[in-house]
Coordinates of C-alpha atoms in Angstrom, one line a residue:
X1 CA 165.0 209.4 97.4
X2 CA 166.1 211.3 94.2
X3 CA 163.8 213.8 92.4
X4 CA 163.6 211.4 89.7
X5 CA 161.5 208.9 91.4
X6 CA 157.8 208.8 90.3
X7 CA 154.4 208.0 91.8
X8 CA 151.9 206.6 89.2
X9 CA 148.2 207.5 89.4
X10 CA 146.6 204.7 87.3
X11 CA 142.9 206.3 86.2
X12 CA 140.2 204.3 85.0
X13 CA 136.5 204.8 85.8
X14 CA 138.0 208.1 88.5
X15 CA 137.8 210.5 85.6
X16 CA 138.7 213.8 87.9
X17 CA 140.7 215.4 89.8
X18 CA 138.7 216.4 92.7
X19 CA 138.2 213.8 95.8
X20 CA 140.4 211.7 94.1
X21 CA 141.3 208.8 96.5
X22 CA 144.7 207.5 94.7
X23 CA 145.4 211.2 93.9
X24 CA 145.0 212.3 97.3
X25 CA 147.5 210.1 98.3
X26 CA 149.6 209.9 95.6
X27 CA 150.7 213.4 96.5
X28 CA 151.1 212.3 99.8
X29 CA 153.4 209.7 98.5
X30 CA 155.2 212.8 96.2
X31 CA 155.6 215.1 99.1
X32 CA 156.9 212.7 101.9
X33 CA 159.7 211.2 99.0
X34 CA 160.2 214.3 96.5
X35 CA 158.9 212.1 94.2
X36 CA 157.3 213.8 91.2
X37 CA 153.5 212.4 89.8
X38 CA 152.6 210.6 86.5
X39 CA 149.0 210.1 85.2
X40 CA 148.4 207.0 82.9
X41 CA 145.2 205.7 81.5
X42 CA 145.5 202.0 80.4
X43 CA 143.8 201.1 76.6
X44 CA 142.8 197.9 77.1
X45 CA 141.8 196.5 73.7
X46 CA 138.9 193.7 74.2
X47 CA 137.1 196.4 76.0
X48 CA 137.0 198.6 73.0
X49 CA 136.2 195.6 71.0
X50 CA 133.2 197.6 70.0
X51 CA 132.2 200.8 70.2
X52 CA 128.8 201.8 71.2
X53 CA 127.2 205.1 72.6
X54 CA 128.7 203.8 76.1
X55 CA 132.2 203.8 74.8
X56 CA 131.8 207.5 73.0
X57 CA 130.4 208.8 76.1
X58 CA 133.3 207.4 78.1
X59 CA 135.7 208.5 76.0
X60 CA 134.7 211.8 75.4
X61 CA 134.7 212.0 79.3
X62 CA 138.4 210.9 79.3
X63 CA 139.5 213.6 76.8
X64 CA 137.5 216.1 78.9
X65 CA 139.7 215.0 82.3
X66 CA 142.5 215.0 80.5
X67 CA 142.6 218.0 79.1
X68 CA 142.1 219.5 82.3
X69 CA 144.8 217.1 84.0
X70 CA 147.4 219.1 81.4
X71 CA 146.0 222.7 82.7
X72 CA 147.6 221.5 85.9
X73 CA 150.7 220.3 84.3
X74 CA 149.7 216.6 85.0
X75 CA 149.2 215.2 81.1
X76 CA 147.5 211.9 80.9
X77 CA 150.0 209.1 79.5
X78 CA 148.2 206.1 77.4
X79 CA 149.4 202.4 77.9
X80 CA 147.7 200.2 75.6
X81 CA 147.5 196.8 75.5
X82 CA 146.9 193.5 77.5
X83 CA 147.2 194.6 81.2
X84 CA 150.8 193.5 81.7
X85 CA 152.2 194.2 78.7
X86 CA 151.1 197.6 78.8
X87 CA 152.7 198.1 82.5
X88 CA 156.1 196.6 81.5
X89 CA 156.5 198.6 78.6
X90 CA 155.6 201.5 81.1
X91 CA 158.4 200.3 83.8
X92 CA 160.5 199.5 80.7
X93 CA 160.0 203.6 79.8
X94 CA 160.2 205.0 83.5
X95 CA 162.1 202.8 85.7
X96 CA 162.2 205.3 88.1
X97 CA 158.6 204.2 88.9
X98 CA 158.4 203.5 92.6
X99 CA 154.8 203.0 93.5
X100 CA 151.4 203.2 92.1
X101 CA 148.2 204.3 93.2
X102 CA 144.1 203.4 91.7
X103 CA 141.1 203.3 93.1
X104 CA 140.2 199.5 93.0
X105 CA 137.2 197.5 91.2
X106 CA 135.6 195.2 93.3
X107 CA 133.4 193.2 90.9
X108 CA 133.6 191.6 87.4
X109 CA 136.9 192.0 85.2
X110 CA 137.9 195.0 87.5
X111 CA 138.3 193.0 90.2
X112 CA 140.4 190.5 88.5
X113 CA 142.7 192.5 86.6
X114 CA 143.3 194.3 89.6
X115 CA 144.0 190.9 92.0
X116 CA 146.5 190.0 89.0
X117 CA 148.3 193.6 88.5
X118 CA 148.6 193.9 92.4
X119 CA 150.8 190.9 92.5
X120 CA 152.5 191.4 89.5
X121 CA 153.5 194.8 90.1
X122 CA 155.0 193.9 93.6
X123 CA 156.7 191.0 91.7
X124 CA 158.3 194.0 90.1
X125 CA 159.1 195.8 93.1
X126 CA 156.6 198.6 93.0
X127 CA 154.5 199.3 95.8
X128 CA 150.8 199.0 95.7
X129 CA 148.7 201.5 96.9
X130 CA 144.5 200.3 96.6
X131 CA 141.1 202.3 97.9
X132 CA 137.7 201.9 98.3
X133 CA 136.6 205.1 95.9
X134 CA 134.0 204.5 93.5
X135 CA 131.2 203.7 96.8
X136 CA 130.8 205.4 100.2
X137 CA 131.5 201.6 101.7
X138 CA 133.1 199.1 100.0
X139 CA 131.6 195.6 99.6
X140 CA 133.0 194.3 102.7
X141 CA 132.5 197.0 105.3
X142 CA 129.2 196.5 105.8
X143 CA 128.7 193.4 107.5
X144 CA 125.9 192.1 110.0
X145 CA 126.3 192.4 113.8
X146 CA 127.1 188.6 113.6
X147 CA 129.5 188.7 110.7
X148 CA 128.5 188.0 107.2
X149 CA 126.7 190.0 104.3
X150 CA 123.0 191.0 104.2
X151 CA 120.7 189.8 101.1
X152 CA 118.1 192.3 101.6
X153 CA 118.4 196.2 101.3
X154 CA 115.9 197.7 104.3
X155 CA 118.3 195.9 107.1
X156 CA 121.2 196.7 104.8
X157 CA 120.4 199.9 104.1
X158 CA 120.1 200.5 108.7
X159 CA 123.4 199.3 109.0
X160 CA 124.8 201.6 106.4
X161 CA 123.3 204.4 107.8
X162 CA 124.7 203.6 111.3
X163 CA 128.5 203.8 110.0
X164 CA 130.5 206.6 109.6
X165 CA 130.9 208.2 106.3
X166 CA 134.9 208.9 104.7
X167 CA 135.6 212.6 104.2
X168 CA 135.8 213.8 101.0
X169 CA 139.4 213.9 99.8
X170 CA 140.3 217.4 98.6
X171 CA 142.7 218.0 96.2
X172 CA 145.0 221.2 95.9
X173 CA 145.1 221.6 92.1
X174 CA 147.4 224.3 92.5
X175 CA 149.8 222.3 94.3
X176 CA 149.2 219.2 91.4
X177 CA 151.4 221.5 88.8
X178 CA 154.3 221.0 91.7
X179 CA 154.4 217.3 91.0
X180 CA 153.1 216.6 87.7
X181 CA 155.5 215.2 85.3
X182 CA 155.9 214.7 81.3
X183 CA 156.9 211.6 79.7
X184 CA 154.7 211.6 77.2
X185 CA 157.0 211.6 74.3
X186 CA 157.7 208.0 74.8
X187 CA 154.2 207.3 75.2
X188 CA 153.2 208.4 71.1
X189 CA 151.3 204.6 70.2
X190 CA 148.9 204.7 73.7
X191 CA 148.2 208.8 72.3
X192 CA 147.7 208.1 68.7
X193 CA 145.4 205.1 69.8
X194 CA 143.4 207.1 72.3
X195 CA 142.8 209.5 69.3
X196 CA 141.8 206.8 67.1
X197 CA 139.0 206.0 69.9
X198 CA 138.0 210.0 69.9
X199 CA 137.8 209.6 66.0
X200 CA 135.0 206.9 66.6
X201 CA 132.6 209.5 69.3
X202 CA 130.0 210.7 66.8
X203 CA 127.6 212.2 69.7
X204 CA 127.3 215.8 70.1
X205 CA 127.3 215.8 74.1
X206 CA 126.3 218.9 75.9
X207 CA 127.1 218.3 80.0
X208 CA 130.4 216.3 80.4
X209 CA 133.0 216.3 82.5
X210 CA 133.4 217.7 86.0
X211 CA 132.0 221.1 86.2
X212 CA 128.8 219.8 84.4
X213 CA 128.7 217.1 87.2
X214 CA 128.9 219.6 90.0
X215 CA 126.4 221.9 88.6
X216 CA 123.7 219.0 87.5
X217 CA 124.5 218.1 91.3
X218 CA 123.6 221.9 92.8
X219 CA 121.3 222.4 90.7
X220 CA 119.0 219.3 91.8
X221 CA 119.6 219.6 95.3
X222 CA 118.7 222.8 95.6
X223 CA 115.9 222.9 93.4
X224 CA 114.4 219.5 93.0
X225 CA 115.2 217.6 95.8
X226 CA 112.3 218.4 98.0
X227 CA 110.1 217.2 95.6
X228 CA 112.3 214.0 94.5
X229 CA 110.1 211.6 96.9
X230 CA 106.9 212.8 95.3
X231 CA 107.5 213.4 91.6
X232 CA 110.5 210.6 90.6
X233 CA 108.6 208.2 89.0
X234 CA 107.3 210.2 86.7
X235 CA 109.4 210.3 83.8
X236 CA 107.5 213.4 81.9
X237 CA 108.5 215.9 84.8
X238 CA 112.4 215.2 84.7
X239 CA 112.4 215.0 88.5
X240 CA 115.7 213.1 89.2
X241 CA 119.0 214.1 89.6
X242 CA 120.6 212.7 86.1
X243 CA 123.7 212.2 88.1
X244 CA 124.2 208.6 87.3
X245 CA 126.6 208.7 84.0
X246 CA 128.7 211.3 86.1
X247 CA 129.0 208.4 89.0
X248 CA 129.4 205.5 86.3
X249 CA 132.3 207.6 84.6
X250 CA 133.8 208.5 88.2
X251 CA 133.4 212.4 87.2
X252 CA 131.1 212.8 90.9
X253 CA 132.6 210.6 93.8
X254 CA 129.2 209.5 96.0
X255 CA 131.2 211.2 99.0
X256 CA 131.2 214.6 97.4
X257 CA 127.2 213.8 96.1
X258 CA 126.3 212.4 100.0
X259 CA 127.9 215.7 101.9
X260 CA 126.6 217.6 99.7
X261 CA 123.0 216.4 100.0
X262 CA 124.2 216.4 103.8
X263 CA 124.8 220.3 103.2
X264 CA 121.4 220.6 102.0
X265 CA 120.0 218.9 104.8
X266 CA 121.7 221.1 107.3
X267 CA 120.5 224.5 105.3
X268 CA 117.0 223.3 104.9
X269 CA 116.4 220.7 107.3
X270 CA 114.8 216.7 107.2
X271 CA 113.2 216.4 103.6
X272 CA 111.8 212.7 102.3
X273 CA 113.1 213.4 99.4
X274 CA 116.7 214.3 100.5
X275 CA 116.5 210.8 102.4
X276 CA 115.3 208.6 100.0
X277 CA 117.9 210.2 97.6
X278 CA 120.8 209.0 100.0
X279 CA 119.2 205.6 99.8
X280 CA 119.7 205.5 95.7
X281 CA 123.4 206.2 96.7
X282 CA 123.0 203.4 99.1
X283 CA 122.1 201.1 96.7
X284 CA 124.9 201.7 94.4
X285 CA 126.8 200.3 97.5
X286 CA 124.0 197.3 98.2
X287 CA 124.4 196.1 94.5
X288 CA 128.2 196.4 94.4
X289 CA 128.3 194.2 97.4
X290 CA 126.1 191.8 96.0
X291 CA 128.1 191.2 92.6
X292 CA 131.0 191.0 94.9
X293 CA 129.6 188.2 97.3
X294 CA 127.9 186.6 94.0
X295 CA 130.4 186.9 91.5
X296 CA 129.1 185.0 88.8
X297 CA 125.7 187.3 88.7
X298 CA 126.2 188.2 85.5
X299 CA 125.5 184.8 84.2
X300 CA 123.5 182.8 86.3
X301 CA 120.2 183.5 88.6
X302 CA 121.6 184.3 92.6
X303 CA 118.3 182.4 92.8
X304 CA 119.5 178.6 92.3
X305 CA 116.3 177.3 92.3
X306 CA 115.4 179.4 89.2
X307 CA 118.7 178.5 87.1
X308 CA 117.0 175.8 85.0
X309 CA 114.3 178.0 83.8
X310 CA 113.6 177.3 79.9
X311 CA 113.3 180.8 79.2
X312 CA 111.4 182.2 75.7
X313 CA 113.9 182.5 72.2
X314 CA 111.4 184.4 70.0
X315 CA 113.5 186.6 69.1
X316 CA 111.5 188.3 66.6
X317 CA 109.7 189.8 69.8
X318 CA 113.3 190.7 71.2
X319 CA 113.6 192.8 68.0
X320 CA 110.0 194.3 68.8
X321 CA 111.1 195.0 72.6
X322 CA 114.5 196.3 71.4
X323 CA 113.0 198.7 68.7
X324 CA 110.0 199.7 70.8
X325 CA 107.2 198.0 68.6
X326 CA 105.8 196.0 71.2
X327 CA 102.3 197.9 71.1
X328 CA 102.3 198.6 74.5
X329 CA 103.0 202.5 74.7
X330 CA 104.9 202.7 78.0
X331 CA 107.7 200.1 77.1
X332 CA 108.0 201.7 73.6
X333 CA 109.0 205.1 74.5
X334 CA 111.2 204.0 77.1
X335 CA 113.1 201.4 74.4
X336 CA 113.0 204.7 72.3
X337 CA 114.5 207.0 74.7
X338 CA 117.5 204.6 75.7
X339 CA 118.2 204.2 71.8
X340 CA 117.9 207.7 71.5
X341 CA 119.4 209.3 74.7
X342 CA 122.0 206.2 76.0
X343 CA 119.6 206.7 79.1
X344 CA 116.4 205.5 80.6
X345 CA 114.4 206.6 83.8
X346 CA 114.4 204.4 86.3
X347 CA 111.3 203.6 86.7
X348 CA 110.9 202.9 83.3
X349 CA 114.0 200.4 83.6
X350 CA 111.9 198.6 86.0
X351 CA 108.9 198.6 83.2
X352 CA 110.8 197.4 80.1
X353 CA 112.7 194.6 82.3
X354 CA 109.2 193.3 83.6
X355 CA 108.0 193.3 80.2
X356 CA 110.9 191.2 78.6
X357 CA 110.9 188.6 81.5
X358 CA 107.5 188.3 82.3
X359 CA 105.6 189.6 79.5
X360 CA 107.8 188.0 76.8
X361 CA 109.4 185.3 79.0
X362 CA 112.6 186.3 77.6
X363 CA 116.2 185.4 79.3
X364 CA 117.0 189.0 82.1
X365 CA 120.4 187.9 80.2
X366 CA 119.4 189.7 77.0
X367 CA 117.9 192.5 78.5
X368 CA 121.0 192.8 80.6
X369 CA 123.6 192.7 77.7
X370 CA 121.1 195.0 75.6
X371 CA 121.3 198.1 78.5
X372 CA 125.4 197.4 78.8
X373 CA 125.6 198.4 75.1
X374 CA 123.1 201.3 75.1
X375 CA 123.0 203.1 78.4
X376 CA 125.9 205.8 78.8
X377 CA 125.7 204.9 82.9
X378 CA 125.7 201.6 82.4
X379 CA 126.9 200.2 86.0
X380 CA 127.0 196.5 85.9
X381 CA 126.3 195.6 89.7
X382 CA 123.8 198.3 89.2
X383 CA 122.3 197.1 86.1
X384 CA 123.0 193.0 86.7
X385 CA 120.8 194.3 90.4
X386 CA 118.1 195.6 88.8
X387 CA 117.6 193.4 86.0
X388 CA 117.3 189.8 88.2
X389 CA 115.3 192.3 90.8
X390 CA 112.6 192.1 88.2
X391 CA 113.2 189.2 86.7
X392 CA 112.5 188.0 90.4
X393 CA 115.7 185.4 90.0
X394 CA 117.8 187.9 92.3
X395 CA 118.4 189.0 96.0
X396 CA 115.6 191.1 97.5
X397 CA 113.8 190.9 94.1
X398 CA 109.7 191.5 93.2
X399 CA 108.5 187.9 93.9
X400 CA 107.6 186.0 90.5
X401 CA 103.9 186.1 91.2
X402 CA 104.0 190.3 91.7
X403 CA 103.6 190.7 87.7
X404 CA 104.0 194.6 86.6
X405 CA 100.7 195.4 84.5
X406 CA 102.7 197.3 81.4
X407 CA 99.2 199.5 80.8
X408 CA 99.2 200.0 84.5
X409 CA 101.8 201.1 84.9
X410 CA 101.7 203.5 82.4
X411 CA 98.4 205.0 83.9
X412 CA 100.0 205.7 87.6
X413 CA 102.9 207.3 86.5
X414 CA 102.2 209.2 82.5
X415 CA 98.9 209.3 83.4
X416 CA 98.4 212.0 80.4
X417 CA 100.8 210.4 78.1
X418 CA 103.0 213.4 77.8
X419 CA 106.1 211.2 78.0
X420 CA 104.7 208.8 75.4
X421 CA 104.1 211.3 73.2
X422 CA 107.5 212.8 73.5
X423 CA 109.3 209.8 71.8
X424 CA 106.0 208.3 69.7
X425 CA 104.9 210.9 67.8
X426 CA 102.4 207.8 65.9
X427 CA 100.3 209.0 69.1
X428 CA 100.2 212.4 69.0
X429 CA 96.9 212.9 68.7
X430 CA 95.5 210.2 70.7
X431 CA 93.6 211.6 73.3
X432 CA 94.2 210.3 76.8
X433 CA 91.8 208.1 77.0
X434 CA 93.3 205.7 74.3
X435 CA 96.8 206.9 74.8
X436 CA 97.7 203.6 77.3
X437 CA 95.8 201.2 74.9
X438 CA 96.0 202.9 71.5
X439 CA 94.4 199.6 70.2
X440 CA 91.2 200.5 71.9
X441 CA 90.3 203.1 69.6
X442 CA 87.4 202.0 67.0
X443 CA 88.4 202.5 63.3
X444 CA 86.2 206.2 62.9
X445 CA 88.8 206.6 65.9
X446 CA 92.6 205.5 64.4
X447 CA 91.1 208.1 61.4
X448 CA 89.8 210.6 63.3
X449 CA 93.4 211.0 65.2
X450 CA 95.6 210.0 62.8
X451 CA 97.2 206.7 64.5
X452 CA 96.0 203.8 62.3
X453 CA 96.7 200.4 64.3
X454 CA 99.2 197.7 62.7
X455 CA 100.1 200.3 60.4
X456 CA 101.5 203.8 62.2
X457 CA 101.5 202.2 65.5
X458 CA 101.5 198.0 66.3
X459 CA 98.9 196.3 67.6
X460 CA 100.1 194.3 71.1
X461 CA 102.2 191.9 70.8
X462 CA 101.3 189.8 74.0
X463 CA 98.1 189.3 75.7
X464 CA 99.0 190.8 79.2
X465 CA 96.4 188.5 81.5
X466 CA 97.4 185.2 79.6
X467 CA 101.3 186.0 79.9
X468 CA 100.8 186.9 83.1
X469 CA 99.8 183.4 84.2
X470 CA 101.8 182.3 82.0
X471 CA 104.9 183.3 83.7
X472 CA 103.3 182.7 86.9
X473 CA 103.5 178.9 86.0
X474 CA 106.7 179.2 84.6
X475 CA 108.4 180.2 88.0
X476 CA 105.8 177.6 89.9
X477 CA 107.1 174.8 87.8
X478 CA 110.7 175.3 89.3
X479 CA 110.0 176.4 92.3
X480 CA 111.4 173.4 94.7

């Protein structure tokens, strides 16, 4: 092979260079053929169709990555774009392009773009190299004894323990600048519109890119961890690891985040909360195997007998939920913090969603499509998990007659309202015996601490115990 053949590393949700599957191998590829290595990033232009906080966090990630792929000599080249058009223009620019490497979706449009470009590229003669990187198992390798994929996560979750876990790939950066190569001068349209997107971020954001990722990372495990089991639900004491937009944008691989933690273990021995944060990287895995097995989760129940459901179209109360004015403190200043932050805790996911489905006896659909435009680590098995979990249409999900109590829930785990107050400031003042139902407080009350109902703060919008039984006989009346 000539020195002028090239191995493409095709980066999409991978943004880093560090236990990087395809560019592990990639420079495998370079060194056994003195081939030389090319970074692209593909623009695909009806998923920028619009731009939300998601899109400006992404981004922002890209620039960082690639900024630090041109340290070490290996400059990001934009392709924009339908799919194929964008990678024949490509082979039309560098025809020395013998193979190309990614790390492979499995669910949604991922996983079809990426069944069509396989076969089109080795239509084209190039050769195809695919991996299992954005999970520690990929949504076929863990199967029951028997054959066959599990439905619910305690059995799963055994299995996936039992298997042996992939190595984290480990990248010589120093050795990248050997390979990397520049053709980016014929690549002007994909930079100017990668700018244009850049042009669009308006958010100031303070931790991105790798280094953040592995500090966040230390930081918790070596400081928080122990206490993770205890103190996660609480959303007031910022006890989890805020890793998740680092694992959305592919800025942490789960293998560097599980030997870590395996590091931890080994320094300071068993901890519950060590374990049960494995399991949340488990789940990833469990919910990405699900959206592959059920591919058409995103728009129908996995629950067929719960696919006719007439569900609620108020949406004047989807406004309410959306803004946080639903009068029910907990599920406010968690619809405040995602509209504020692009995040939510995850407990609090679990609070809102209940609300919406149960509560309002509105479609998981909307609620779905709502966190996919607002949540910076928006995963959509993830998210498409979580949200028929509580709408109890999904796999493994809360069963339809296990109603979360909004107030509740907002006693066990603020139980002095300090993260209510942090994004309601209308409640301030309310002491903490009011600060769950606001709407308790007599009118000498509202006046005394400055949080007059219906006008600085809304009365309920539901009555919890009659929507309760409400959407209890909703769900009975299609059960089969």
């Amino acid at each position: 092979m000539s020195q002028s053949d090239v191995v493409v590393v095709w980066f999409r949700q991978d943004l880093r260079l560090q236990d990087h599957k395809a560019l592990y191998y990639a420079m495998k590829d370079a060194e056994q053929h003195n081939r030389s290595i090319m970074a692209v990033f593909h623009i695909h232009p009806a998923l920028n169709e619009s731009f939300t906080v998601r899109h400006d966090y992404f981004f922002r990630t890209v620039e960082d990555v690639a900024q630090q792929a041109q340290e070490y000599k290996i400059p990001f080249h934009f392709i924009e774009g339908d799919t194929e058009d964008a990678f024949r223009h490509l082979l039309e620019k560098v025809p020395a392009i013998k193979s190309v490497h990614f790390n492979l979706d499995e669910v949604g449009f991922g996983r079809k773009r990426d069944e069509h470009m396989t076969h089109w590229l080795e239509t084209e003669g190039i050769q195809v190299h695919r991996y299992v990187d954005a999970h520690i198992h990929g949504a076929e390798e863990v199967e029951k004894p028997d054959g066959g994929f599990y439905s619910v996560f305690t059995p799963y979750y055994r299995r996936w323990s039992s298997l042996d876990k992939p190595a984290v790939f480990n990248v010589d950066k120093q050795k990248l600048q050997q390979y990397g190569t520049d053709f980016t001068k014929h690549f002007q349209g994909g930079s100017e519109s990668f700018q244009n997107l850049i042009q669009k971020c308006t958010r100031e954001w303070n931790h991105i890119g790798e280094k953040s990722a592995i500090q966040r990372l230390a930081y918790f495990l070596h400081n928080k961890v122990k206490a993770y089991e205890e103190e996660r639900d609480f959303p007031a004491k910022r006890a989890t690891s805020m890793i998740s937009p680092y694992l959305k944008c592919g800025v942490l691989s789960p293998r560097t985040v599980y030997h870590k933690a395996m590091e931890v273990q080994q320094e300071y021995g068993e901890a519950k909360g060590l374990e049960t944060f494995v399991s949340e990287i488990a789940w990833r895995d469990f919910y990405n195997m699900i959206y592959y097995v059920h591919p058409n989760c995103k728009d129908e129940e996995i629950s067929s007998k719960y696919q006719q459901i007439d569900w609620n179209q108020d949406e004047e109360l989807f406004e309410k939920w959306k803004n946080g004015e639903t009068g029910f403190p907990i599920v406010d200043a968690a619809m405040k913090q995602i509209n504020e932050i692009g995040w939510m805790h995850n407990r609090l996911r679990m609070v809102v969603a209940s609300f919406l489905t149960k509560d309002y006896l509105m479609d998981w659909r909307k609620g779905e499509r709502y966190f996919q435009d607002h949540l910076i680590d928006y995963d959509p098995a993830s998210n498409i998990g979580g949200w028929q979990w509580a709408a109890s249409t999904g796999t493994d999900a809360v069963p339809y007659f296990r109603v979360f109590n909004p107030t509740r829930q907002s006693e066990r785990f603020d139980p002095d309202g300090e993260f209510i107050k942090r994004y309601l400031p209308a409640l301030k003042h309310v002491p903490k015996k009011y600060i769950h139902e606001p709407s308790k407080m007599t009118e000498a009350e509202q006046e005394k601490y400055g949080c007059i109902i219906g006008k600085d703060y809304p009365e309920p919008t539901v009555d919890h115990k009659v929507m309760r039984k409400k959407a209890i006989a909703m769900f009975e009346g299609n059960e089969e």
